[in-house]
Amino acid sequence: MSERSDGSLLVDITPLRKVPGSVLRVQRAGRLRGLHLSLAAVPEGDAVAVEAELAWASDDVVVTATVRAPWSGQCRRCLGTAAGEVVAEVREVYEPTSDGEETYALDGSQVDLAPLVRDAVLLGLPPAPLCDEGCQGLCPVCGANRNEDRCGCDVSPPDPRWAALDALRDN
Ligand SMILES: [Zn+2]
Ligand SMILES: [Zn+2]
């Protein structure tokens, strides 16, 4: 399927054009495909919710929005299930002459929130999820899930090079 939404995230901005300086507030929900990173995804069929405020600025429309979506995925330490919610605050511009890079395309009197929502969710998904901040991970010796099982293996201190890598990923 294409990048386009089913239309549930389209907003008719005709009311904005009629009253200069006015603001349009909308709440929408839509299902978008392909909202996933390698370890986290918005479950297929789950809706993404958006609360948006649209304001007219000369020829452009400025959209301030809060985007919310449930996600689930795999914990990077214990490989168990991890889940949470993406909450992203965004402020973007729609313009008739958009190059598709810095701004979104304004098509006549319609603003399609789908590309904005897609970008916000993809940026908000955790690239390296954790089931819990304190997840103990898997035992490097026997493979036991150390959240559930104190296996008692003699685990030597982790290689400092790996610790440095872990610190990088935590940032
Ligand atoms: Zn975990
Ligand atoms: Zn063990």
mmCIF file of C-alpha atoms and ligand atoms in Angstrom:
data_model
loop_
_atom_site.group_PDB
_atom_site.id
_atom_site.type_symbol
_atom_site.label_atom_id
_atom_site.label_comp_id
_atom_site.label_asym_id
_atom_site.label_seq_id
_atom_site.Cartn_x
_atom_site.Cartn_y
_atom_site.Cartn_z
ATOM 1 C CA MET A 1 0.000 0.000 0.000
ATOM 2 C CA SER A 2 1.037 3.567 -0.492
ATOM 3 C CA GLU A 3 2.005 6.181 2.051
ATOM 4 C CA ARG A 4 -1.438 7.697 1.885
ATOM 5 C CA SER A 5 -3.866 7.346 4.733
ATOM 6 C CA ASP A 6 -7.455 6.231 4.369
ATOM 7 C CA GLY A 7 -8.569 9.848 4.655
ATOM 8 C CA SER A 8 -9.222 9.830 8.388
ATOM 9 C CA LEU A 9 -6.333 12.247 8.889
ATOM 10 C CA LEU A 10 -7.447 14.749 6.256
ATOM 11 C CA VAL A 11 -8.517 18.137 7.584
ATOM 12 C CA ASP A 12 -10.622 20.559 5.566
ATOM 13 C CA ILE A 13 -9.243 24.023 6.262
ATOM 14 C CA THR A 14 -11.971 25.979 4.476
ATOM 15 C CA PRO A 15 -13.150 27.476 7.831
ATOM 16 C CA LEU A 16 -9.643 28.869 8.376
ATOM 17 C CA ARG A 17 -9.636 30.720 5.082
ATOM 18 C CA LYS A 18 -12.950 32.383 5.854
ATOM 19 C CA VAL A 19 -11.911 34.028 9.108
ATOM 20 C CA PRO A 20 -8.460 35.634 9.068
ATOM 21 C CA GLY A 21 -6.472 34.916 12.206
ATOM 22 C CA SER A 22 -8.664 32.016 13.225
ATOM 23 C CA VAL A 23 -7.459 28.729 14.598
ATOM 24 C CA LEU A 24 -8.898 25.308 13.903
ATOM 25 C CA ARG A 25 -8.676 22.585 16.528
ATOM 26 C CA VAL A 26 -9.202 18.965 15.552
ATOM 27 C CA GLN A 27 -8.902 15.510 17.090
ATOM 28 C CA ARG A 28 -8.386 12.610 14.747
ATOM 29 C CA ALA A 29 -7.343 8.993 14.780
ATOM 30 C CA GLY A 30 -6.055 6.947 11.901
ATOM 31 C CA ARG A 31 -4.313 3.715 11.048
ATOM 32 C CA LEU A 32 -1.075 3.952 9.138
ATOM 33 C CA ARG A 33 1.037 1.144 7.774
ATOM 34 C CA GLY A 34 4.716 0.638 8.252
ATOM 35 C CA LEU A 35 5.170 2.385 11.583
ATOM 36 C CA HIS A 36 8.104 0.299 12.754
ATOM 37 C CA LEU A 37 11.773 0.279 13.585
ATOM 38 C CA SER A 38 13.709 -2.974 13.923
ATOM 39 C CA LEU A 39 12.774 -3.582 17.588
ATOM 40 C CA ALA A 40 9.602 -1.537 18.090
ATOM 41 C CA ALA A 41 6.406 -1.017 16.138
ATOM 42 C CA VAL A 42 2.914 0.373 16.347
ATOM 43 C CA PRO A 43 0.855 -2.848 16.230
ATOM 44 C CA GLU A 44 -0.830 -3.371 12.876
ATOM 45 C CA GLY A 45 -4.437 -2.194 13.197
ATOM 46 C CA ASP A 46 -3.842 0.093 16.168
ATOM 47 C CA ALA A 47 -4.780 3.708 15.656
ATOM 48 C CA VAL A 48 -2.562 6.722 16.058
ATOM 49 C CA ALA A 49 -4.301 9.658 17.726
ATOM 50 C CA VAL A 50 -3.562 13.273 16.929
ATOM 51 C CA GLU A 51 -4.744 16.491 18.520
ATOM 52 C CA ALA A 52 -3.888 19.389 16.285
ATOM 53 C CA GLU A 53 -4.238 23.129 16.140
ATOM 54 C CA LEU A 54 -4.089 24.624 12.652
ATOM 55 C CA ALA A 55 -3.393 28.313 12.126
ATOM 56 C CA TRP A 56 -3.233 30.296 8.927
ATOM 57 C CA ALA A 57 0.006 32.214 8.332
ATOM 58 C CA SER A 58 -0.036 34.149 5.032
ATOM 59 C CA ASP A 59 -0.002 31.336 2.455
ATOM 60 C CA ASP A 60 0.957 28.586 4.853
ATOM 61 C CA VAL A 61 -0.731 26.599 7.561
ATOM 62 C CA VAL A 62 1.124 26.062 10.825
ATOM 63 C CA VAL A 63 0.169 22.843 12.573
ATOM 64 C CA THR A 64 0.907 22.328 16.260
ATOM 65 C CA ALA A 65 0.077 18.790 17.287
ATOM 66 C CA THR A 66 0.357 16.088 19.899
ATOM 67 C CA VAL A 67 0.657 12.623 18.409
ATOM 68 C CA ARG A 68 0.052 9.470 20.478
ATOM 69 C CA ALA A 69 0.512 5.854 19.502
ATOM 70 C CA PRO A 70 0.898 2.574 21.377
ATOM 71 C CA TRP A 71 3.996 0.554 20.579
ATOM 72 C CA SER A 72 5.256 -2.891 21.390
ATOM 73 C CA GLY A 73 8.513 -4.570 20.682
ATOM 74 C CA GLN A 74 11.427 -6.523 22.047
ATOM 75 C CA CYS A 75 13.545 -5.604 25.041
ATOM 76 C CA ARG A 76 17.152 -5.152 23.923
ATOM 77 C CA ARG A 77 18.509 -6.768 27.106
ATOM 78 C CA CYS A 78 16.256 -9.734 27.942
ATOM 79 C CA LEU A 79 14.542 -10.120 24.522
ATOM 80 C CA GLY A 80 11.185 -10.169 26.309
ATOM 81 C CA THR A 81 8.215 -8.029 25.436
ATOM 82 C CA ALA A 82 8.514 -4.300 25.798
ATOM 83 C CA ALA A 83 5.666 -1.865 25.312
ATOM 84 C CA GLY A 84 4.780 1.763 25.806
ATOM 85 C CA GLU A 85 3.323 4.821 24.202
ATOM 86 C CA VAL A 86 4.847 7.318 21.819
ATOM 87 C CA VAL A 87 3.862 10.860 22.743
ATOM 88 C CA ALA A 88 5.296 13.442 20.371
ATOM 89 C CA GLU A 89 4.796 17.194 20.282
ATOM 90 C CA VAL A 90 5.376 18.682 16.852
ATOM 91 C CA ARG A 91 5.073 22.012 15.109
ATOM 92 C CA GLU A 92 5.180 21.859 11.330
ATOM 93 C CA VAL A 93 4.374 24.013 8.324
ATOM 94 C CA TYR A 94 2.184 23.067 5.362
ATOM 95 C CA GLU A 95 2.686 25.177 2.254
ATOM 96 C CA PRO A 96 1.432 25.075 -1.338
ATOM 97 C CA THR A 97 4.968 25.081 -2.739
ATOM 98 C CA SER A 98 6.438 22.479 -0.410
ATOM 99 C CA ASP A 99 9.587 20.694 -1.575
ATOM 100 C CA GLY A 100 8.642 17.784 0.670
ATOM 101 C CA GLU A 101 11.748 18.240 2.818
ATOM 102 C CA GLU A 102 11.342 21.048 5.342
ATOM 103 C CA THR A 103 7.608 21.409 5.042
ATOM 104 C CA TYR A 104 4.556 19.366 4.091
ATOM 105 C CA ALA A 105 2.414 19.865 1.012
ATOM 106 C CA LEU A 106 -0.776 21.886 1.281
ATOM 107 C CA ASP A 107 -3.180 20.559 -1.300
ATOM 108 C CA GLY A 108 -5.904 23.108 -1.982
ATOM 109 C CA SER A 109 -8.065 23.362 1.107
ATOM 110 C CA GLN A 110 -6.917 20.075 2.612
ATOM 111 C CA VAL A 111 -4.210 19.343 5.122
ATOM 112 C CA ASP A 112 -3.275 15.670 5.299
ATOM 113 C CA LEU A 113 -1.949 15.012 8.792
ATOM 114 C CA ALA A 114 -0.821 11.497 7.791
ATOM 115 C CA PRO A 115 2.783 12.357 6.789
ATOM 116 C CA LEU A 116 3.231 14.530 9.892
ATOM 117 C CA VAL A 117 1.886 11.749 12.105
ATOM 118 C CA ARG A 118 4.076 9.155 10.385
ATOM 119 C CA ASP A 119 7.250 11.205 10.850
ATOM 120 C CA ALA A 120 6.428 12.006 14.473
ATOM 121 C CA VAL A 121 5.799 8.352 15.350
ATOM 122 C CA LEU A 122 8.909 7.075 13.562
ATOM 123 C CA LEU A 123 11.023 9.645 15.427
ATOM 124 C CA GLY A 124 9.304 8.805 18.704
ATOM 125 C CA LEU A 125 9.612 5.015 18.603
ATOM 126 C CA PRO A 126 12.415 3.716 20.826
ATOM 127 C CA PRO A 127 15.323 2.440 18.687
ATOM 128 C CA ALA A 128 16.546 0.226 21.565
ATOM 129 C CA PRO A 129 13.555 -0.624 23.784
ATOM 130 C CA LEU A 130 13.720 -1.824 27.370
ATOM 131 C CA CYS A 131 10.963 -3.803 29.139
ATOM 132 C CA ASP A 132 11.945 -1.835 32.232
ATOM 133 C CA GLU A 133 14.730 0.633 33.044
ATOM 134 C CA GLY A 134 16.042 -1.880 35.575
ATOM 135 C CA CYS A 135 15.939 -4.914 33.284
ATOM 136 C CA GLN A 136 18.704 -7.363 34.292
ATOM 137 C CA GLY A 137 18.972 -8.938 30.852
ATOM 138 C CA LEU A 138 20.080 -12.450 30.020
ATOM 139 C CA CYS A 139 22.880 -14.269 31.824
ATOM 140 C CA PRO A 140 25.843 -14.302 29.415
ATOM 141 C CA VAL A 141 26.856 -17.740 30.725
ATOM 142 C CA CYS A 142 23.675 -19.831 30.832
ATOM 143 C CA GLY A 143 21.200 -17.581 29.027
ATOM 144 C CA ALA A 144 18.731 -17.446 31.916
ATOM 145 C CA ASN A 145 16.468 -14.410 32.116
ATOM 146 C CA ARG A 146 17.961 -12.697 35.153
ATOM 147 C CA ASN A 147 14.729 -10.842 35.843
ATOM 148 C CA GLU A 148 13.125 -14.184 36.695
ATOM 149 C CA ASP A 149 15.963 -16.438 37.712
ATOM 150 C CA ARG A 150 19.055 -15.895 39.878
ATOM 151 C CA CYS A 151 21.020 -18.590 38.097
ATOM 152 C CA GLY A 152 24.130 -18.127 40.266
ATOM 153 C CA CYS A 153 26.603 -18.199 37.380
ATOM 154 C CA ASP A 154 29.972 -16.571 37.955
ATOM 155 C CA VAL A 155 29.716 -13.628 35.620
ATOM 156 C CA SER A 156 32.956 -11.731 35.255
ATOM 157 C CA PRO A 157 32.696 -7.955 34.929
ATOM 158 C CA PRO A 158 31.586 -6.916 31.464
ATOM 159 C CA ASP A 159 34.182 -5.935 28.923
ATOM 160 C CA PRO A 160 34.606 -2.143 29.334
ATOM 161 C CA ARG A 161 34.320 -1.711 25.578
ATOM 162 C CA TRP A 162 30.802 -3.122 25.718
ATOM 163 C CA ALA A 163 29.957 -0.897 28.687
ATOM 164 C CA ALA A 164 31.019 2.135 26.634
ATOM 165 C CA LEU A 165 28.812 0.987 23.770
ATOM 166 C CA ASP A 166 25.879 0.490 26.129
ATOM 167 C CA ALA A 167 26.348 3.993 27.513
ATOM 168 C CA LEU A 168 26.238 5.363 23.987
ATOM 169 C CA ARG A 169 23.000 3.535 23.254
ATOM 170 C CA ASP A 170 21.429 4.761 26.475
ATOM 171 C CA ASN A 171 21.862 8.374 25.399
HETATM 172 ZN ZN ZN B 1 14.060 -6.696 29.511
HETATM 173 ZN ZN ZN B 2 23.520 -18.006 34.406
#
